[in-house]
Short mmCIF file of C-alpha atoms in Angstrom, two decimals:
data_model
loop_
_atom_site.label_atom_id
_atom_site.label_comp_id
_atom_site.label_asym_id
_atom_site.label_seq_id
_atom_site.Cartn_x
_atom_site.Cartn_y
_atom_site.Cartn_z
CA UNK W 17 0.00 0.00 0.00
CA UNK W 18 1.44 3.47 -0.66
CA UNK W 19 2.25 5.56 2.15
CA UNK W 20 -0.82 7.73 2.87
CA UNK W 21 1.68 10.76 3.60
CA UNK W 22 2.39 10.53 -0.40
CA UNK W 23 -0.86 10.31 -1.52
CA UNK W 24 -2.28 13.08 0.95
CA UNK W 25 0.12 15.30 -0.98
CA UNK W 26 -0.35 14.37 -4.12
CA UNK W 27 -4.37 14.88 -3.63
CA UNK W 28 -3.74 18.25 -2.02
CA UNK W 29 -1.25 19.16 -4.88
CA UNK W 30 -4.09 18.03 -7.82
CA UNK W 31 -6.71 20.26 -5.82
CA UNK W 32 -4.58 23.00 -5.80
CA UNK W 33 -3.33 22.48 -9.66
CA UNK W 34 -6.36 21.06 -11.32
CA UNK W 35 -8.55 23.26 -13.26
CA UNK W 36 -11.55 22.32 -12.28
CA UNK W 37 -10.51 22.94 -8.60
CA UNK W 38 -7.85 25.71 -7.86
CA UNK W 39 -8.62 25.43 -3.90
CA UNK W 40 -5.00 25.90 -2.39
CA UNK W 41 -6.77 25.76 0.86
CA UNK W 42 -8.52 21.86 1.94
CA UNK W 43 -6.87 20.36 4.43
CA UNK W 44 -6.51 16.47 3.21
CA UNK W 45 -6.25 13.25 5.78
CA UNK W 46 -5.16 10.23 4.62
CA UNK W 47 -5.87 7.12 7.05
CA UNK W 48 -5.30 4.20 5.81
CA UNK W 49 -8.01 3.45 2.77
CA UNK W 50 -10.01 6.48 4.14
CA UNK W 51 -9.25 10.13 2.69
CA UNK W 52 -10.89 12.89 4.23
CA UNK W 53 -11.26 16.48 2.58
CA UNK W 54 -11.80 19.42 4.76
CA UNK W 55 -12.31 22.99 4.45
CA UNK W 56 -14.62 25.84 2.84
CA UNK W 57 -15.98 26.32 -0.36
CA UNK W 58 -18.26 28.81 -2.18
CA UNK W 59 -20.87 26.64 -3.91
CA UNK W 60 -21.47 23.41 -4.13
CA UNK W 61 -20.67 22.67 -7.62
CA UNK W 62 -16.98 23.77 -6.58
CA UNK W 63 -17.40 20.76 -3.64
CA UNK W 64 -18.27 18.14 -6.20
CA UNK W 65 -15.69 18.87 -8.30
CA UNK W 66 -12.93 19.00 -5.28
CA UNK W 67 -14.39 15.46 -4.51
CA UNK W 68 -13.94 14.61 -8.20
CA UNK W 69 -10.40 15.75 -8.31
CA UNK W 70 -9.52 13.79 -4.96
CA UNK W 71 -11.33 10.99 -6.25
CA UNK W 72 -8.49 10.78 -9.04
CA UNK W 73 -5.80 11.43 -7.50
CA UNK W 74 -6.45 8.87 -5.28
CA UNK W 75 -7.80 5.60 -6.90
CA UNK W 76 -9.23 3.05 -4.85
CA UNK W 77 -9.73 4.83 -1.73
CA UNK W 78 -12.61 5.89 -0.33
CA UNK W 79 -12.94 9.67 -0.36
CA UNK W 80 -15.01 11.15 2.24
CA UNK W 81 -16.45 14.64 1.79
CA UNK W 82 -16.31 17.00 4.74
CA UNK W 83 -16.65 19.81 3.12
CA UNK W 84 -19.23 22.81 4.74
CA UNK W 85 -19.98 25.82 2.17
CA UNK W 86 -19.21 29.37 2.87
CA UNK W 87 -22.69 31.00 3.52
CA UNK W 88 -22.12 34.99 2.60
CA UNK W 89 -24.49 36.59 5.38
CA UNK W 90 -25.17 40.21 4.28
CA UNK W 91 -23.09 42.50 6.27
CA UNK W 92 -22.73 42.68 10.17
CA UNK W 93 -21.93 44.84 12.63
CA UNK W 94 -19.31 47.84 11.42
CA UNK W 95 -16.15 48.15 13.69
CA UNK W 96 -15.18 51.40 15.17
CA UNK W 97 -11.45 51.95 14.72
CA UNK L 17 -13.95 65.51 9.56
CA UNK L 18 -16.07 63.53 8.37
CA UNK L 19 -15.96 59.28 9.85
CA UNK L 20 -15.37 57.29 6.57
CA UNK L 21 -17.08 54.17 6.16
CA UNK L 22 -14.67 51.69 4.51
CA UNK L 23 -16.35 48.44 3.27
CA UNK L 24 -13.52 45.66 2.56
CA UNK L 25 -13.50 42.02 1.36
CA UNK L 26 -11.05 39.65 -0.73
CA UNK L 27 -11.39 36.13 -2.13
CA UNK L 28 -14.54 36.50 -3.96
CA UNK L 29 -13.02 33.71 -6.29
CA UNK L 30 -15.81 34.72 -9.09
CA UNK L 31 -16.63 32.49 -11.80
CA UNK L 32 -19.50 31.56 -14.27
CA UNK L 33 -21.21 29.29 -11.66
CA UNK L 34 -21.33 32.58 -9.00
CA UNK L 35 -22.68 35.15 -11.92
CA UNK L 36 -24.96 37.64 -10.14
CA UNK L 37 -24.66 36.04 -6.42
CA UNK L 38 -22.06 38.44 -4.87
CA UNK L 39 -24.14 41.51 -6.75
CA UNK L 40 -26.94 40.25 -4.78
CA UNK L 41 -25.55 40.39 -1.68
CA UNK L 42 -23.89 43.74 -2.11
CA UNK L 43 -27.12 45.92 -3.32
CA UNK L 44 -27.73 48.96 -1.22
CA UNK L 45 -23.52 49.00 -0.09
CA UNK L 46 -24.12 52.70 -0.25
CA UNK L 47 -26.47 52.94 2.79
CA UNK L 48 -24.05 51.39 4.77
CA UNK L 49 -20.08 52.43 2.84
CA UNK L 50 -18.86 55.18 1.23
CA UNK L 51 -15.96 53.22 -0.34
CA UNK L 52 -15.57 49.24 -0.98
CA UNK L 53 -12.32 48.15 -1.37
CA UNK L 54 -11.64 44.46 -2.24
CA UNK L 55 -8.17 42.55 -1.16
CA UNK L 56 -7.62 40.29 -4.55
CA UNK L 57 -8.32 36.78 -5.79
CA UNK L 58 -11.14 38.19 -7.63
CA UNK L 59 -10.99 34.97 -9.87
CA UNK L 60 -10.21 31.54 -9.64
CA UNK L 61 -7.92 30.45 -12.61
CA UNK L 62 -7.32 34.53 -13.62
CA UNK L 63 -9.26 33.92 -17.11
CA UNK L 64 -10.29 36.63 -18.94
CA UNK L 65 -14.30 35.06 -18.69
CA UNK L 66 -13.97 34.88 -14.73
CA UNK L 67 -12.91 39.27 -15.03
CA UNK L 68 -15.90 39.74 -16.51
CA UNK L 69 -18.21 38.37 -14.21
CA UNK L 70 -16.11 40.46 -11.75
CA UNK L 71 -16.68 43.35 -13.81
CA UNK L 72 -19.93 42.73 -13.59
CA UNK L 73 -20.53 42.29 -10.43
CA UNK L 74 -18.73 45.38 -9.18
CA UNK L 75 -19.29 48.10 -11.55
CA UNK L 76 -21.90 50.43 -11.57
CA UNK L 77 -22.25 50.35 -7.90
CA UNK L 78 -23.48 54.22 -6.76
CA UNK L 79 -19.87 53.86 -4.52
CA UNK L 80 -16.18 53.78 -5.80
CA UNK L 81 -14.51 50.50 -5.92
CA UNK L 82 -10.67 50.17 -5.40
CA UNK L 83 -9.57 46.80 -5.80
CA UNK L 84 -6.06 44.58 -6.06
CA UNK L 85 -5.12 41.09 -8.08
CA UNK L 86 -4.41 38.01 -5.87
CA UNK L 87 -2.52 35.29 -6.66
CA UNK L 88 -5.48 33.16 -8.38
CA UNK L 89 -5.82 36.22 -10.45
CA UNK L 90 -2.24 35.72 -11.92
CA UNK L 91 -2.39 32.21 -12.68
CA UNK L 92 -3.24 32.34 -16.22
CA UNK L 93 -0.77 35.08 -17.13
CA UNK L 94 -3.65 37.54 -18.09
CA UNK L 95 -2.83 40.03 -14.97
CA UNK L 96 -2.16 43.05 -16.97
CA UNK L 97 -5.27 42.52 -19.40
CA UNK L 98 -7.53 41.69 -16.51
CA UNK L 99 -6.44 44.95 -14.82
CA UNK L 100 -7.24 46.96 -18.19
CA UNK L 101 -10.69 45.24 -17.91
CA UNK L 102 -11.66 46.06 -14.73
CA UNK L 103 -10.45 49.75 -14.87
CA UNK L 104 -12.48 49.72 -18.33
CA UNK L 105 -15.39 48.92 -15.76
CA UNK L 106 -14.75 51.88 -13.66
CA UNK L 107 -13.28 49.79 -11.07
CA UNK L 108 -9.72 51.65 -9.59
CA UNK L 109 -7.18 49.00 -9.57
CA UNK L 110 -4.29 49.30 -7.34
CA UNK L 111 -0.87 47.91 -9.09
CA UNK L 112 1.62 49.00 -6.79
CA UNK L 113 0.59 52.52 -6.37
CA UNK L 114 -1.72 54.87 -4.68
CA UNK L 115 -5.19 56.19 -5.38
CA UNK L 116 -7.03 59.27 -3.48
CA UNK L 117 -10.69 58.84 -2.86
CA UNK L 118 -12.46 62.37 -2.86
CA UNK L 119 -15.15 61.43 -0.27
CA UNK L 120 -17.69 64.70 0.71
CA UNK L 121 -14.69 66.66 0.82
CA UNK L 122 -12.49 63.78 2.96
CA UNK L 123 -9.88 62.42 0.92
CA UNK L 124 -9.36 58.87 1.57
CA UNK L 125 -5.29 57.24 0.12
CA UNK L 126 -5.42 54.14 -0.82
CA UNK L 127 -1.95 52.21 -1.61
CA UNK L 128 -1.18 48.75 -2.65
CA UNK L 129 -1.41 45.83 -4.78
CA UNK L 130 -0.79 42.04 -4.52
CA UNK L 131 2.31 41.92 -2.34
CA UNK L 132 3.47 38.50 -1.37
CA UNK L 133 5.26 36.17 0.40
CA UNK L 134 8.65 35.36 2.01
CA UNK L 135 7.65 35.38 5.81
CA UNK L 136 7.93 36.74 9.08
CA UNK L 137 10.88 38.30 11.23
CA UNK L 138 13.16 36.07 12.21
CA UNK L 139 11.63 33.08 10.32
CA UNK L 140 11.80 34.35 6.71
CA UNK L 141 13.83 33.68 3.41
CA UNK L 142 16.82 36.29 2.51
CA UNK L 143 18.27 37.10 -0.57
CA UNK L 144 20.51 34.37 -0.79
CA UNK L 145 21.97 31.32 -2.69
CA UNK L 146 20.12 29.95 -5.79
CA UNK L 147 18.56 32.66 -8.13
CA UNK L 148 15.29 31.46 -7.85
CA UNK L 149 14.95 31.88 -3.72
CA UNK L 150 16.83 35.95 -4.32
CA UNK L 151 14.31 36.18 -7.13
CA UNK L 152 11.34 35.26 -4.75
CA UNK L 153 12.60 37.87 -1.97
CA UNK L 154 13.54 40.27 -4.09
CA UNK L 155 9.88 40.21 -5.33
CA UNK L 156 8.58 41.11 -2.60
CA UNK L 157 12.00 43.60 -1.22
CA UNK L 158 10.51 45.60 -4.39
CA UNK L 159 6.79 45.40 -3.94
CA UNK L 160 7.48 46.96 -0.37
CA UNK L 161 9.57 49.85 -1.82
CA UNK L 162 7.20 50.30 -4.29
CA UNK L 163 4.43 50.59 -1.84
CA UNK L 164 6.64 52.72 0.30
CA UNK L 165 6.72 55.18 -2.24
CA UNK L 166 3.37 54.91 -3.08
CA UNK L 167 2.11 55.92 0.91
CA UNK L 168 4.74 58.54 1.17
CA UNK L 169 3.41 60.23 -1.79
CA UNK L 170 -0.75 60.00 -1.16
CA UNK L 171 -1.59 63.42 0.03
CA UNK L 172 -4.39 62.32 1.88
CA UNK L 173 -7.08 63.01 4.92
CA UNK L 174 -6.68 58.76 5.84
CA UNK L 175 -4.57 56.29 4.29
CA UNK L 176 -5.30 52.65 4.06
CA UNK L 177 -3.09 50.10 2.33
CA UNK L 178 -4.86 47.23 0.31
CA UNK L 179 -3.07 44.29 -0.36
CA UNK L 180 -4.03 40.41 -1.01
CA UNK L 181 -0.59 39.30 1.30
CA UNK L 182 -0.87 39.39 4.96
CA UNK L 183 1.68 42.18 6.01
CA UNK L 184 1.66 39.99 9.89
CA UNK L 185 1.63 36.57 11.27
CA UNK L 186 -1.21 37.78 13.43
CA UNK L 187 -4.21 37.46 11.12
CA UNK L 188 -2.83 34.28 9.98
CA UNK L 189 -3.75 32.05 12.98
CA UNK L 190 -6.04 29.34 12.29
CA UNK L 191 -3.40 28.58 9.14
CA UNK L 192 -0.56 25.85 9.21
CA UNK L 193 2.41 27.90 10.47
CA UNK L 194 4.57 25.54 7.71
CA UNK L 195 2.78 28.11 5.01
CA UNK L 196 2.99 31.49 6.67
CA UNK L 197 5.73 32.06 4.22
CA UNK L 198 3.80 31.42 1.22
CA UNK L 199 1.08 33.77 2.65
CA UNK L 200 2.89 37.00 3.96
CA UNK L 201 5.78 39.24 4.38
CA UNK L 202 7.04 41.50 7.40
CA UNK L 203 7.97 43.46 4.56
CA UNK L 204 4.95 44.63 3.70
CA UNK L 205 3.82 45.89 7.14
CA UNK L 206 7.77 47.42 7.67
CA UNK L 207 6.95 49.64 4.39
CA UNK L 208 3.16 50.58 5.96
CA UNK L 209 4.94 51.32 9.22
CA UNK L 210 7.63 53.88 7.39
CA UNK L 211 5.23 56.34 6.49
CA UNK L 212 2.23 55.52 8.42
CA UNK L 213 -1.59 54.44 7.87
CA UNK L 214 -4.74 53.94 9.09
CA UNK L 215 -5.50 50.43 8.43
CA UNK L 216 -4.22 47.53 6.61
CA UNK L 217 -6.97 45.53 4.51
CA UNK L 218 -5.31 42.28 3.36
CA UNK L 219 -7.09 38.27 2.31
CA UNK L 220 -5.47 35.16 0.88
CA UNK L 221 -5.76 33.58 4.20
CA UNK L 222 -8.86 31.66 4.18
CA UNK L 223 -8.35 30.05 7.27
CA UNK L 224 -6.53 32.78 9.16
CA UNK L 225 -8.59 35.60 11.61
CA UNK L 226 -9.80 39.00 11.23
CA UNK L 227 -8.21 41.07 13.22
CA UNK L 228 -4.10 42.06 13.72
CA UNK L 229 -1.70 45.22 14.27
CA UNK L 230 1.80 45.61 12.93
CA UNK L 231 4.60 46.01 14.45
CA UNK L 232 4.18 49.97 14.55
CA UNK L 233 0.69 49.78 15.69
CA UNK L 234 -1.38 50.12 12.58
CA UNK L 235 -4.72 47.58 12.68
CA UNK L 236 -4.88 44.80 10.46
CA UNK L 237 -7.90 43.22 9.02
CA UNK L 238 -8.02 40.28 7.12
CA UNK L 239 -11.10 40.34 5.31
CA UNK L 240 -10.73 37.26 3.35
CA UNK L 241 -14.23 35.77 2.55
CA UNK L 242 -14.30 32.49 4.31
CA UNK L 243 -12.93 34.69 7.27
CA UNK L 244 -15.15 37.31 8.01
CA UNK L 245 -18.49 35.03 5.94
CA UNK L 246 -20.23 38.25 5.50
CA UNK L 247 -20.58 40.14 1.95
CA UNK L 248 -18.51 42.65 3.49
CA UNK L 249 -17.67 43.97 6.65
CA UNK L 250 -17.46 48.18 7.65
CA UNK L 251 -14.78 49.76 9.52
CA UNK L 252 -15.42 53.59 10.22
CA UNK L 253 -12.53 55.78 10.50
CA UNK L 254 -12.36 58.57 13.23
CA UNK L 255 -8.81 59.90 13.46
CA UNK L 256 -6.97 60.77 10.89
CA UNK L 257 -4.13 62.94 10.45
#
């Protein structure tokens, strides 16, 4: 079995240089067959695709999507500096 | 004077598939900003489509937009043509130089552009060895000057820098210290601190926090989408000089 420290880096390197992804920022876990995505994204096209992409990179294993989507509020409090 | 209300975000990451969302979310800015300025990675890829929607989305707005390319919006090697679009759209775009704002008779400076990286004090790269690591801080040794320049010259009522790099390690946390490097340079907030400002506006770092001061005491926000998960957020300004 390949060492899951190679293949969390070579799934976090397609994510980031994949065009259909571009996200330089989900955190990837490799344990053992399991590969777990983390982090933000705006909609949730973008999510299946990062899925996708993982999927890929990482034949065989199963990819789990953890993925929560950045809900834009409209605008909060202002700060007083 | 006159309090300035300074909207800020970065990281919109536009595309096709988010046509006409941010615009939605950003009607009726001018009840609540007099100015929205936005930190970079205004695309995802940098493509010349992806500007347009940007374009789109931010022109026309009854308030003047200042903006600066991120790092997303270099990656197709269209920087300079995506600039010319945006500024074709009425949008100000900030390459490394200074803008003033004429707001009811307050004149708001506004310096910047992408910056980048090389790191912190005392945990950063120097201009040494190999070409390509003096290439990478010499990048950003000559944003910094630039920007220097840029501040010293804005004859202005405020000054704010905009920039898509984090200028401190503060607004960082919540990222993997490994990658501060990739996302920031003490540079940045050394050539703020020279000649003074109200406020640094930076993004890039999704997962860092909102709020941080450099080392000379001027507040820095990162308003990086996923950060501050509002359209927008306002900062009034009360001081100035």
């Amino acid at each position: 079995m390949e060492t899951p420290h190679y293949v969390a880096a070579r799934v976090q390197r397609a994510l980031a240089e994949d065009e259909r992804t571009t996200e330089l920022g989900i955190r990837v876990d490799v344990r053992g067959e399991e590969v777990y995505l983390r982090g933000q994204v705006s909609c949730d096209e973008r999510r299946h695709q990062i899925v996708n992409v993982a999927r890929e990179a990482a034949p065989g294993l199963r990819v789990h999507n953890e993925l929560t989507l950045v809900e834009v509020r409209e605008p909060g409090e202002e700060e007083h500096l | 004077m006159r309090e300035l209300r300074i909207a800020a975000v970065a990281d919109i990451h536009l595309g096709e598939d988010l046509r006409g969302h941010y615009r939605k979310k950003i009607e009726g800015i001018e009840r609540r900003a007099d100015v929205l300025l936005v930190g970079g990675d205004l695309t995802r890829h940098g493509t010349i489509p992806e500007a347009r929607v940007v374009a789109d989305e931010l022109s026309g707005l009854p308030i003047p937009v200042v903006a600066v390319l991120g790092n997303h919006d270099y990656h197709s090697d269209r920087n300079a043509e995506i600039i010319d679009l945006l500024r074709d759209a009425g949008i100000t775009v900030l390459d490394d130089e200074g803008t003033v704002v004429p707001i009811d008779g307050v004149r708001l400076g506004v310096a910047g552009g992408k910056g980048f990286g090389g790191g912190f004090a005392g945990k950063c790269a120097s201009e040494f060895g190999e070409p390509e690591t003096k290439a990478f801080v010499r990048h950003t040794k000559e944003i910094a000057e630039r920007w220097r320049r840029a501040l010293k010259e804005l004859d202005a009522d405020y000054k704010i820098v905009l920039s898509h790099y984090s200028p401190v390690k503060d607004t960082l946390m919540g990222e993997p210290p490994e990658i501060y490097p990739f996302l920031g340079s003490y540079m940045l907030a050394e050539a703020a601190d020279a000649e003074g400002a109200d406020l640094f506006i930076h993004g890039h770092a999704h997962a860092g926090t909102e709020k941080g001061v450099t080392p000379g005491g001027i507040r820095v926000r990162n308003v990086a989408l996923p950060v501050i998960k509002h359209a927008y957020t306002v900062y009034c300004l009360n001081g100035g000089y």
